[in-house]
Short mmCIF file of C-alpha atoms (C1' of nucleotides) in Angstrom, two decimals:
data_model
loop_
_atom_site.label_atom_id
_atom_site.label_comp_id
_atom_site.label_asym_id
_atom_site.label_seq_id
_atom_site.Cartn_x
_atom_site.Cartn_y
_atom_site.Cartn_z
CA MET A 2 12.08 109.77 -72.72
CA LEU A 3 9.65 112.36 -71.58
CA ASP A 4 7.37 110.25 -68.92
CA LEU A 5 10.80 109.38 -67.77
CA ALA A 6 12.28 113.15 -67.13
CA LEU A 7 7.94 113.71 -66.47
CA LEU A 8 7.82 111.73 -63.79
CA GLY A 9 10.89 112.01 -62.34
CA LEU A 10 10.34 116.14 -61.64
CA LEU A 11 6.89 115.07 -60.23
CA GLU A 12 8.45 112.82 -56.79
CA ASP A 13 9.27 115.18 -55.73
CA GLY A 14 6.38 117.81 -56.06
CA GLU A 15 3.45 118.43 -57.63
CA LEU A 16 3.55 120.49 -59.97
CA HIS A 17 1.83 121.42 -63.41
CA GLY A 18 2.40 121.79 -67.60
CA TYR A 19 3.79 124.53 -67.76
CA GLU A 20 6.27 124.67 -64.67
CA LEU A 21 7.51 121.66 -65.60
CA ARG A 22 8.87 122.48 -69.11
CA ARG A 23 10.38 124.65 -67.33
CA ARG A 24 11.97 123.14 -64.73
CA LEU A 25 13.03 120.84 -68.25
CA ARG A 26 14.62 123.84 -69.69
CA THR A 27 16.24 125.00 -66.67
CA GLN A 28 17.54 121.61 -64.49
CA PHE A 29 19.03 119.33 -67.11
CA GLY A 30 21.19 120.64 -69.41
CA PHE A 31 20.01 118.57 -72.31
CA LEU A 32 16.87 117.61 -72.86
CA THR A 33 16.29 121.16 -73.83
CA ASN A 34 13.42 122.67 -75.83
CA VAL A 35 11.35 119.71 -74.73
CA SER A 36 7.37 122.01 -76.67
CA PHE A 37 4.39 122.00 -75.01
CA GLY A 38 3.54 120.09 -77.69
CA SER A 39 4.92 116.77 -76.07
CA ILE A 40 3.96 117.93 -72.82
CA TYR A 41 0.86 118.63 -72.31
CA PRO A 42 -0.14 115.06 -74.88
CA ALA A 43 1.78 113.06 -72.66
CA LEU A 44 0.92 114.25 -68.91
CA GLY A 45 -2.90 113.43 -70.60
CA LYS A 46 -1.58 109.74 -71.76
CA LEU A 47 0.31 109.65 -67.97
CA GLU A 48 -3.45 110.05 -66.03
CA ALA A 49 -5.51 108.02 -68.89
CA ALA A 50 -2.79 105.20 -67.29
CA GLY A 51 -3.33 106.57 -63.83
CA ALA A 52 -0.01 107.28 -63.55
CA VAL A 53 -0.53 110.53 -62.34
CA GLU A 54 -3.80 112.90 -61.14
CA THR A 55 -4.99 116.33 -60.50
CA VAL A 56 -5.17 117.85 -57.89
CA GLU A 57 -7.06 121.34 -57.67
CA ALA A 58 -4.49 123.14 -56.14
CA ALA A 59 -1.79 122.22 -53.39
CA THR A 60 -3.91 121.43 -50.44
CA SER A 61 -3.12 117.56 -49.28
CA GLY A 62 -0.53 115.05 -49.96
CA PRO A 63 2.76 116.16 -48.80
CA PRO A 64 3.31 119.29 -47.13
CA ALA A 65 3.17 122.07 -49.51
CA PRO A 66 6.36 123.59 -50.09
CA PRO A 67 5.58 126.65 -48.82
CA SER A 68 8.29 127.54 -50.96
CA GLY A 69 7.51 131.35 -49.67
CA SER A 70 4.67 132.15 -53.10
CA LEU A 71 2.28 133.60 -50.73
CA SER A 72 1.04 135.30 -54.32
CA GLY A 73 1.18 132.11 -56.31
CA GLU A 74 -0.57 130.73 -53.59
CA TRP A 75 -3.60 133.17 -53.69
CA ALA A 76 -3.70 132.93 -57.73
CA ALA A 77 -4.22 129.31 -56.66
CA LEU A 78 -6.95 130.02 -53.88
CA ARG A 79 -8.76 132.46 -56.35
CA ALA A 80 -8.48 130.54 -59.64
CA ARG A 81 -10.22 127.29 -58.22
CA ARG A 82 -12.53 129.50 -56.12
CA ARG A 83 -13.64 130.81 -60.64
CA ALA A 84 -13.06 127.51 -61.61
CA SER A 85 -16.04 126.21 -59.27
CA ALA A 86 -17.97 128.96 -59.58
CA ARG A 87 -17.95 128.70 -63.38
CA GLY A 88 -16.60 126.01 -64.48
CA ARG A 89 -13.65 127.86 -66.61
CA ARG A 90 -10.12 126.12 -66.64
CA SER A 91 -7.50 127.10 -64.95
CA LYS A 92 -3.67 125.84 -64.35
CA LYS A 93 -3.76 121.78 -63.83
CA VAL A 94 -1.39 120.79 -60.37
CA TYR A 95 -0.59 116.63 -60.94
CA ARG A 96 0.51 114.74 -58.48
CA ILE A 97 2.24 111.30 -58.84
CA THR A 98 0.21 107.94 -57.61
CA ALA A 99 2.25 104.89 -56.39
CA VAL A 100 1.34 103.88 -60.02
CA GLY A 101 2.95 106.28 -61.44
CA ARG A 102 6.14 105.65 -58.82
CA ALA A 103 6.48 102.37 -59.99
CA HIS A 104 6.49 103.04 -63.41
CA PHE A 105 9.34 105.19 -63.04
CA LEU A 106 11.41 102.86 -61.27
CA ASP A 107 10.33 100.13 -64.10
CA LEU A 108 11.73 103.30 -67.21
CA LEU A 109 14.44 104.15 -64.50
CA SER A 110 15.78 100.87 -64.48
CA ASP A 111 15.05 99.63 -68.03
CA PRO A 112 17.98 98.62 -70.01
CA THR A 113 16.80 98.52 -73.21
CA ALA A 114 17.26 102.36 -73.35
CA ASP A 115 21.44 103.41 -74.52
CA ASP A 116 20.63 106.55 -76.46
CA PRO A 117 23.23 109.37 -74.73
CA ARG A 118 20.05 111.56 -73.66
CA SER A 119 18.22 109.01 -71.89
CA PHE A 120 20.81 107.86 -69.84
CA ALA A 121 21.90 111.26 -68.98
CA LEU A 122 18.07 111.30 -67.77
CA ARG A 123 18.32 108.73 -65.44
CA LEU A 124 21.72 109.19 -64.35
CA ALA A 125 19.87 112.43 -63.39
CA PHE A 126 17.01 110.78 -60.63
CA ALA A 127 19.63 107.94 -59.70
CA ARG A 128 19.40 108.28 -56.61
CA HIS A 129 15.29 106.88 -56.38
CA LEU A 130 17.42 103.33 -57.59
CA PRO A 131 18.49 100.88 -55.57
CA PRO A 132 22.45 100.92 -55.74
CA ASP A 133 22.75 97.47 -57.20
CA ALA A 134 21.00 99.08 -60.24
CA ARG A 135 22.41 102.30 -60.00
CA LEU A 136 25.90 100.28 -60.54
CA ALA A 137 24.59 98.38 -63.19
CA LEU A 138 23.25 101.38 -64.77
CA LEU A 139 27.19 102.96 -65.29
CA GLU A 140 27.71 99.79 -65.93
CA ARG A 141 26.06 98.78 -68.34
CA ARG A 142 26.69 102.95 -70.53
CA ARG A 143 30.15 101.99 -69.81
CA ALA A 144 30.40 98.87 -71.79
CA GLN A 145 28.31 100.62 -75.11
CA LEU A 146 31.05 103.84 -74.62
CA VAL A 147 34.02 101.36 -75.32
CA GLN A 148 32.53 98.69 -77.90
CA ARG A 149 31.83 101.71 -79.91
CA LEU A 150 35.60 102.72 -79.62
CA THR A 151 36.69 99.80 -80.74
CA GLU A 152 33.47 99.81 -83.60
CA THR A 153 35.20 103.30 -84.68
CA PRO A 154 37.62 102.66 -87.70
CA PRO A 155 40.89 101.98 -88.23
CA ASP A 156 41.61 103.81 -90.99
CA GLY A 157 40.15 108.19 -91.48
CA GLY A 158 43.15 108.04 -93.35
CA ARG A 159 42.15 108.73 -96.48
CA LEU A 160 39.23 111.73 -94.80
CA ASP A 161 40.16 115.44 -95.34
CA ALA A 162 40.80 117.16 -92.76
CA TYR A 163 37.22 118.13 -91.71
CA ALA A 164 35.64 114.32 -90.99
CA ARG A 165 38.83 113.56 -89.70
CA SER A 166 38.69 117.07 -87.23
CA VAL A 167 35.21 115.30 -86.13
CA ILE A 168 35.79 111.55 -85.92
CA GLU A 169 38.71 112.24 -83.58
CA HIS A 170 36.89 115.45 -81.29
CA THR A 171 34.13 112.38 -81.34
CA THR A 172 35.80 110.02 -79.94
CA GLU A 173 38.08 112.54 -77.61
CA GLY A 174 34.42 113.32 -76.39
CA VAL A 175 33.03 109.04 -76.40
CA GLU A 176 36.84 108.62 -73.94
CA GLN A 177 36.32 111.31 -70.95
CA ASP A 178 33.25 110.23 -70.75
CA ILE A 179 34.18 106.75 -70.04
CA ASP A 180 37.18 108.28 -67.66
CA TRP A 181 33.53 109.75 -65.96
CA LEU A 182 31.50 107.07 -65.97
CA ASP A 183 34.91 105.05 -64.66
CA ARG A 184 35.26 107.69 -60.91
CA LEU A 185 31.90 107.62 -60.90
CA ILE A 186 30.78 103.48 -60.51
CA GLU A 187 34.79 104.05 -58.20
CA ALA A 188 32.63 106.65 -56.29
CA GLU A 189 29.25 103.90 -56.47
CA ARG A 190 31.10 100.96 -55.84
CA ALA A 191 32.48 103.23 -52.26
CA THR A 192 29.14 103.76 -50.94
CA VAL A 193 28.40 99.84 -52.15
CA GLY A 194 30.96 98.45 -49.70
CA LEU A 195 30.09 100.94 -47.20
CA SER A 196 26.41 100.11 -46.47
CA ALA A 197 26.02 96.38 -46.81
CA ALA A 198 29.01 93.24 -47.69
CA PRO A 199 31.41 93.67 -50.41
CA VAL A 200 29.23 92.44 -53.66
CA GLN A 201 31.27 90.59 -55.95
CA ARG A 202 30.00 91.90 -59.34
CA ALA A 203 32.68 92.31 -62.79
CA MET B 29 19.61 114.69 -92.06
CA LEU B 30 19.37 110.94 -93.35
CA ASP B 31 19.17 113.53 -96.71
CA LEU B 32 22.00 115.26 -96.13
CA ALA B 33 23.63 112.36 -95.09
CA LEU B 34 23.11 109.76 -98.58
CA LEU B 35 23.50 112.38 -100.53
CA GLY B 36 27.16 113.41 -99.02
CA LEU B 37 28.21 110.43 -99.41
CA LEU B 38 27.44 110.41 -102.67
CA GLU B 39 29.28 113.23 -103.52
CA ASP B 40 31.78 110.56 -103.99
CA GLY B 41 31.07 107.65 -105.90
CA GLU B 42 28.36 105.72 -106.38
CA LEU B 43 26.54 103.86 -104.10
CA HIS B 44 23.74 101.41 -103.26
CA GLY B 45 21.64 101.62 -100.01
CA TYR B 46 22.95 99.00 -98.10
CA GLU B 47 27.19 100.03 -98.31
CA LEU B 48 25.55 104.07 -98.47
CA ARG B 49 24.51 102.29 -95.05
CA ARG B 50 27.30 100.24 -93.96
CA ARG B 51 29.47 103.66 -95.00
CA LEU B 52 27.28 105.91 -92.37
CA ARG B 53 28.08 102.81 -89.62
CA THR B 54 31.64 103.06 -89.83
CA GLN B 55 33.22 106.14 -91.28
CA PHE B 56 30.92 108.41 -88.48
CA GLY B 57 30.88 107.90 -85.15
CA PHE B 58 28.08 109.51 -84.35
CA LEU B 59 24.87 108.59 -86.76
CA THR B 60 25.95 104.28 -86.25
CA ASN B 61 22.19 102.39 -86.54
CA VAL B 62 20.44 104.16 -88.55
CA SER B 63 18.18 101.65 -90.41
CA PHE B 64 17.76 99.96 -93.44
CA GLY B 65 13.52 101.52 -93.17
CA SER B 66 15.36 104.13 -93.17
CA ILE B 67 17.85 104.94 -95.34
CA TYR B 68 15.70 103.01 -98.41
CA PRO B 69 12.71 105.26 -98.61
CA ALA B 70 14.96 107.76 -98.48
CA LEU B 71 16.67 107.24 -101.27
CA GLY B 72 13.26 107.05 -102.54
CA LYS B 73 12.11 109.75 -101.66
CA LEU B 74 15.72 111.89 -103.34
CA GLU B 75 15.17 109.67 -106.22
CA ALA B 76 11.49 110.95 -106.91
CA ALA B 77 12.47 113.64 -106.19
CA GLY B 78 15.67 114.32 -108.86
CA ALA B 79 17.93 114.53 -106.74
CA VAL B 80 19.97 110.93 -107.20
CA GLU B 81 19.26 108.09 -109.87
CA THR B 82 19.79 105.06 -111.03
CA VAL B 83 22.41 103.81 -112.29
CA GLU B 84 23.09 99.24 -113.62
CA ALA B 85 25.82 99.23 -112.38
CA ALA B 86 29.58 101.49 -112.56
CA THR B 87 30.45 102.18 -116.01
CA SER B 88 29.76 105.45 -116.78
CA GLY B 89 29.63 108.67 -115.19
CA PRO B 90 32.96 109.25 -112.94
CA PRO B 91 35.47 106.92 -113.37
CA ALA B 92 33.95 104.22 -111.67
CA PRO B 93 36.91 102.84 -108.23
CA PRO B 94 38.82 99.99 -110.02
CA SER B 95 39.05 99.48 -106.29
CA GLY B 96 40.39 96.71 -106.79
CA SER B 97 37.30 94.74 -106.18
CA LEU B 98 37.51 91.94 -109.41
CA SER B 99 35.43 90.46 -108.30
CA GLY B 100 32.68 92.72 -107.42
CA GLU B 101 32.90 94.38 -110.41
CA TRP B 102 32.15 90.46 -112.19
CA ALA B 103 29.26 89.77 -109.52
CA ALA B 104 27.79 93.14 -110.88
CA LEU B 105 27.98 92.14 -114.27
CA ARG B 106 26.21 88.89 -113.64
CA ALA B 107 23.55 90.72 -111.93
CA ARG B 108 23.31 93.30 -115.07
CA ARG B 109 22.93 90.43 -117.37
CA ARG B 110 20.59 88.19 -115.10
CA ALA B 111 18.74 91.66 -115.12
CA SER B 112 18.26 92.26 -117.89
CA ALA B 113 17.50 89.10 -119.09
CA ARG B 114 14.36 88.72 -117.04
CA GLY B 115 13.82 91.55 -115.07
CA ARG B 116 14.61 89.92 -111.63
CA ARG B 117 16.02 93.56 -109.24
CA SER B 118 19.45 93.32 -108.48
CA LYS B 119 21.92 95.81 -106.63
CA LYS B 120 20.62 99.64 -106.93
CA VAL B 121 23.56 102.19 -107.06
CA TYR B 122 22.60 105.72 -106.82
CA ARG B 123 23.81 108.87 -108.93
CA ILE B 124 24.39 112.04 -107.11
CA THR B 125 21.76 114.82 -109.90
CA ALA B 126 22.86 118.07 -110.13
CA VAL B 127 19.94 118.95 -108.39
CA GLY B 128 21.18 117.46 -105.85
CA ARG B 129 24.35 117.53 -105.95
CA ALA B 130 22.74 121.92 -105.78
CA HIS B 131 20.24 120.78 -102.82
CA PHE B 132 23.08 119.54 -100.52
CA LEU B 133 24.50 122.84 -100.40
CA ASP B 134 21.19 123.83 -99.48
CA LEU B 135 20.99 121.34 -96.53
CA LEU B 136 24.68 121.52 -95.82
CA SER B 137 24.48 125.85 -96.25
CA ASP B 138 20.66 125.41 -94.30
CA PRO B 139 21.28 127.41 -90.47
CA THR B 140 17.89 126.13 -89.38
CA ALA B 141 19.28 123.16 -88.49
CA ASP B 142 21.28 123.51 -85.07
CA ASP B 143 20.51 119.87 -83.30
CA PRO B 144 24.32 118.61 -82.75
CA ARG B 145 24.82 115.80 -85.08
CA SER B 146 23.22 118.10 -87.48
CA PHE B 147 26.45 120.02 -87.19
CA ALA B 148 28.24 117.27 -86.49
CA LEU B 149 27.44 116.04 -89.70
CA ARG B 150 28.34 119.36 -91.91
CA LEU B 151 31.58 119.80 -90.51
CA ALA B 152 32.25 116.83 -92.12
CA PHE B 153 31.35 117.80 -95.27
CA ALA B 154 32.45 121.50 -95.02
CA ARG B 155 34.74 120.72 -97.85
CA HIS B 156 31.95 121.21 -99.78
CA LEU B 157 30.70 124.35 -98.84
CA PRO B 158 32.64 128.06 -99.60
CA PRO B 159 35.66 129.22 -96.84
CA ASP B 160 32.31 132.23 -95.80
CA ALA B 161 30.03 129.35 -95.70
CA ARG B 162 32.67 127.15 -93.47
CA LEU B 163 33.39 130.29 -90.84
CA ALA B 164 29.76 131.07 -90.89
CA LEU B 165 28.85 127.40 -89.45
CA LEU B 166 31.61 126.97 -87.50
CA GLU B 167 31.10 130.10 -85.91
CA ARG B 168 27.01 129.29 -85.93
CA ARG B 169 27.51 126.18 -83.99
CA ARG B 170 30.03 128.73 -81.53
CA ALA B 171 27.35 130.50 -80.83
CA GLN B 172 25.03 128.08 -79.72
CA LEU B 173 26.60 126.68 -77.67
CA VAL B 174 27.74 129.76 -75.81
CA GLN B 175 24.76 131.03 -75.54
CA ARG B 176 23.73 126.93 -74.45
CA LEU B 177 26.31 127.50 -70.84
CA THR B 178 24.96 131.34 -70.71
CA GLU B 179 20.75 129.99 -69.44
CA THR B 180 22.89 127.18 -67.77
CA PRO B 181 21.57 127.72 -64.28
CA PRO B 182 23.55 130.11 -61.95
CA ASP B 183 21.93 127.31 -59.00
CA GLY B 184 22.70 123.34 -59.18
CA GLY B 185 22.32 123.96 -55.34
CA ARG B 186 19.76 122.13 -54.57
CA LEU B 187 20.16 119.45 -56.74
CA ASP B 188 21.69 115.56 -55.39
CA ALA B 189 24.80 113.88 -56.31
CA TYR B 190 23.77 111.98 -59.30
CA ALA B 191 22.08 115.79 -60.42
CA ARG B 192 24.45 117.52 -60.31
CA SER B 193 27.16 115.43 -62.16
CA VAL B 194 25.27 115.36 -65.02
CA ILE B 195 24.67 118.91 -65.09
CA GLU B 196 28.80 119.51 -64.78
CA HIS B 197 30.11 116.51 -67.11
CA THR B 198 26.78 118.45 -69.64
CA THR B 199 28.21 121.86 -69.33
CA GLU B 200 32.41 120.62 -68.78
CA GLY B 201 31.44 118.85 -72.95
CA VAL B 202 30.00 122.41 -74.16
CA GLU B 203 33.47 124.37 -73.16
CA GLN B 204 35.33 121.14 -74.43
CA ASP B 205 33.50 121.82 -77.71
CA ILE B 206 33.51 125.82 -77.82
CA ASP B 207 37.57 124.95 -77.54
CA TRP B 208 37.63 123.02 -80.43
CA LEU B 209 34.96 124.76 -82.31
CA ASP B 210 37.71 128.08 -82.00
CA ARG B 211 40.74 125.71 -82.81
CA LEU B 212 38.66 125.12 -86.32
CA ILE B 213 37.95 128.67 -85.80
CA GLU B 214 41.87 130.05 -85.53
CA ALA B 215 42.51 127.92 -88.94
CA GLU B 216 40.24 128.51 -90.52
CA ARG B 217 39.97 132.35 -90.76
CA ALA B 218 44.18 131.43 -91.21
CA THR B 219 43.46 129.69 -94.53
CA VAL B 220 40.56 132.57 -95.26
CA GLY B 221 43.31 135.30 -95.29
CA LEU B 222 46.34 133.62 -97.44
CA SER B 223 43.83 132.64 -100.48
CA ALA B 224 41.48 136.55 -100.12
CA ALA B 225 42.32 139.18 -98.64
CA PRO B 226 41.14 139.66 -95.29
CA VAL B 227 37.53 140.10 -94.59
CA GLN B 228 36.67 141.95 -91.83
CA ARG B 229 33.58 139.41 -89.71
CA ALA B 230 32.51 139.61 -85.97
"C1'" DG C 13 22.63 71.78 -99.25
"C1'" DC C 14 22.61 74.97 -95.73
"C1'" DA C 15 23.83 78.81 -93.38
"C1'" DT C 16 25.62 83.67 -93.81
"C1'" DC C 17 25.78 87.82 -95.31
"C1'" DC C 18 24.50 90.44 -99.32
"C1'" DA C 19 20.81 93.03 -100.46
"C1'" DT C 20 15.61 95.48 -101.51
"C1'" DG C 21 11.31 97.53 -99.47
"C1'" DT C 22 7.04 97.72 -97.19
"C1'" DA C 23 4.15 98.25 -93.28
"C1'" DA C 24 2.97 99.48 -88.48
"C1'" DC C 25 4.45 102.37 -85.62
"C1'" DC C 26 6.08 106.19 -82.11
"C1'" DA C 27 8.58 110.08 -80.07
"C1'" DG C 28 9.05 114.50 -80.74
"C1'" DT C 29 8.11 118.79 -84.02
"C1'" DT C 30 5.43 123.21 -85.42
"C1'" DA C 31 1.81 126.19 -85.92
"C1'" DC C 32 -2.63 126.94 -84.70
"C1'" DA C 33 -6.33 127.72 -81.40
"C1'" DT C 34 -8.00 129.89 -76.90
"C1'" DG C 35 -7.97 132.18 -73.24
"C1'" DA C 36 -6.15 133.29 -67.40
"C1'" DT C 37 -2.70 136.77 -65.41
"C1'" DT C 38 0.27 140.21 -64.33
"C1'" DT C 39 2.67 144.90 -65.02
"C1'" DG C 40 3.61 149.21 -66.83
"C1'" DC D 26 -6.64 148.68 -71.68
"C1'" DA D 27 -2.82 147.50 -73.41
"C1'" DA D 28 1.45 144.40 -73.28
"C1'" DA D 29 3.71 139.91 -71.79
"C1'" DT D 30 4.46 136.72 -69.80
"C1'" DC D 31 1.19 131.89 -67.94
"C1'" DA D 32 -1.10 128.02 -69.49
"C1'" DT D 33 -4.06 124.80 -71.03
"C1'" DG D 34 -4.72 122.21 -75.76
"C1'" DT D 35 -5.51 120.14 -80.80
"C1'" DA D 36 -3.67 118.63 -85.10
"C1'" DA D 37 -0.96 118.13 -88.74
"C1'" DC D 38 3.65 116.74 -90.02
"C1'" DT D 39 8.96 114.76 -89.78
"C1'" DG D 40 12.05 111.41 -88.61
"C1'" DG D 41 12.81 108.76 -87.70
"C1'" DT D 42 12.31 103.15 -85.99
"C1'" DT D 43 10.85 98.04 -85.30
"C1'" DA D 44 9.02 94.47 -87.19
"C1'" DC D 45 7.75 91.49 -91.35
"C1'" DA D 46 8.41 90.02 -96.02
"C1'" DT D 47 11.76 88.68 -99.44
"C1'" DG D 48 15.44 87.06 -102.58
"C1'" DG D 49 20.29 86.11 -104.20
"C1'" DA D 50 24.58 85.09 -103.39
"C1'" DT D 51 28.64 82.89 -101.60
"C1'" DG D 52 31.31 80.11 -98.19
"C1'" DC D 53 31.47 75.46 -96.04
#
DNA sequence: GCATCCATGTAACCAGTTACATGATTTG
DNA sequence: CAAATCATGTAACTGGTTACATGGATGC
């Protein structure tokens, strides 16, 4: 989960841990409250695995987005000078590697992750997937939700009002998710149909 | 989470682990897939803490629901005979204790648990709460969701269609949750107003 | 008698948390 | 210069998971 999120964010820009956390909080409504205690170890693991590498500051690689933060770049420069001069620590900016990109795609296409948060995250990064994998992701999720609906107890009679309300509300939520997925699937099919010969799939 | 669910289920009936799991799967749409690897250790802990106790079969305590399962009772009888005769293991039926009931109420009223599943679970068991605690539970949840909405980024402009769709859908879900809570709160206020002098609270 | 479900349990692991500790930078 | 915010990290813990091991009861 976290690996996926971090790699995804790093896919479009070099970032440091603190900023990664901020983006998780702001850009994704789900996946709030990820704590530093998770992020830094995760980044460490990813670095050890060669999926990301640290860069001293945004100097090389893809044209660093100027983003109008002159003060930020000055700060980075100063930090770097300090860092080399006194060996002190500073911001650790991470960049995704080729290995990391491959790993990211693996995580993104992995069909054995069915929890809602993981799905939301994957869909949010779906632009990195080829169209057919995108479609597969949506349809897999849809099938899961449909099955959950069928598994929902047909009883509900002997529960009190509170429990019943919870169950009904949950069920409604699932139904709306399915509708939403249907719209997405339709849109996806349309674009697939446009860009290539129509593929027949369930 | 699990403790709460187990105690809540045991509040209305003596049950064994396997059956507890089955009920979690069927009665609650959320909280599916709780595994035995969680349940048995949790029951063990609860027993060690004195929150539940094992009974050999449904013989004493609250009038065992006959539930028409004669074969079930025969099986229990036979199992008990075996158990005493050969010291073999059999179904371990748990009953909640006074300590357990107190613990259950604590968990149910604990304001420091804000994740959605925990809330759903507590609301499902809300009949065990006094009306004011019920109202407090609902209003706390509502406040959390409202805050989450205000924290949602007003930007959304520079995200691609997939990420935007996820965020929008999530936001809609939160809004519907709030509407739902509003209805529940209103209903709750009505019953409170009926049974006692109207209390003024935010 | 064999498969299948009911039933309990353990061990290893995993993804995340909180609390703690440290220090640099910015701002009033 | 003090307070707030930026920034990184570690250790202990939590609440679960999967995989494994075992065995009784039921149904065909």
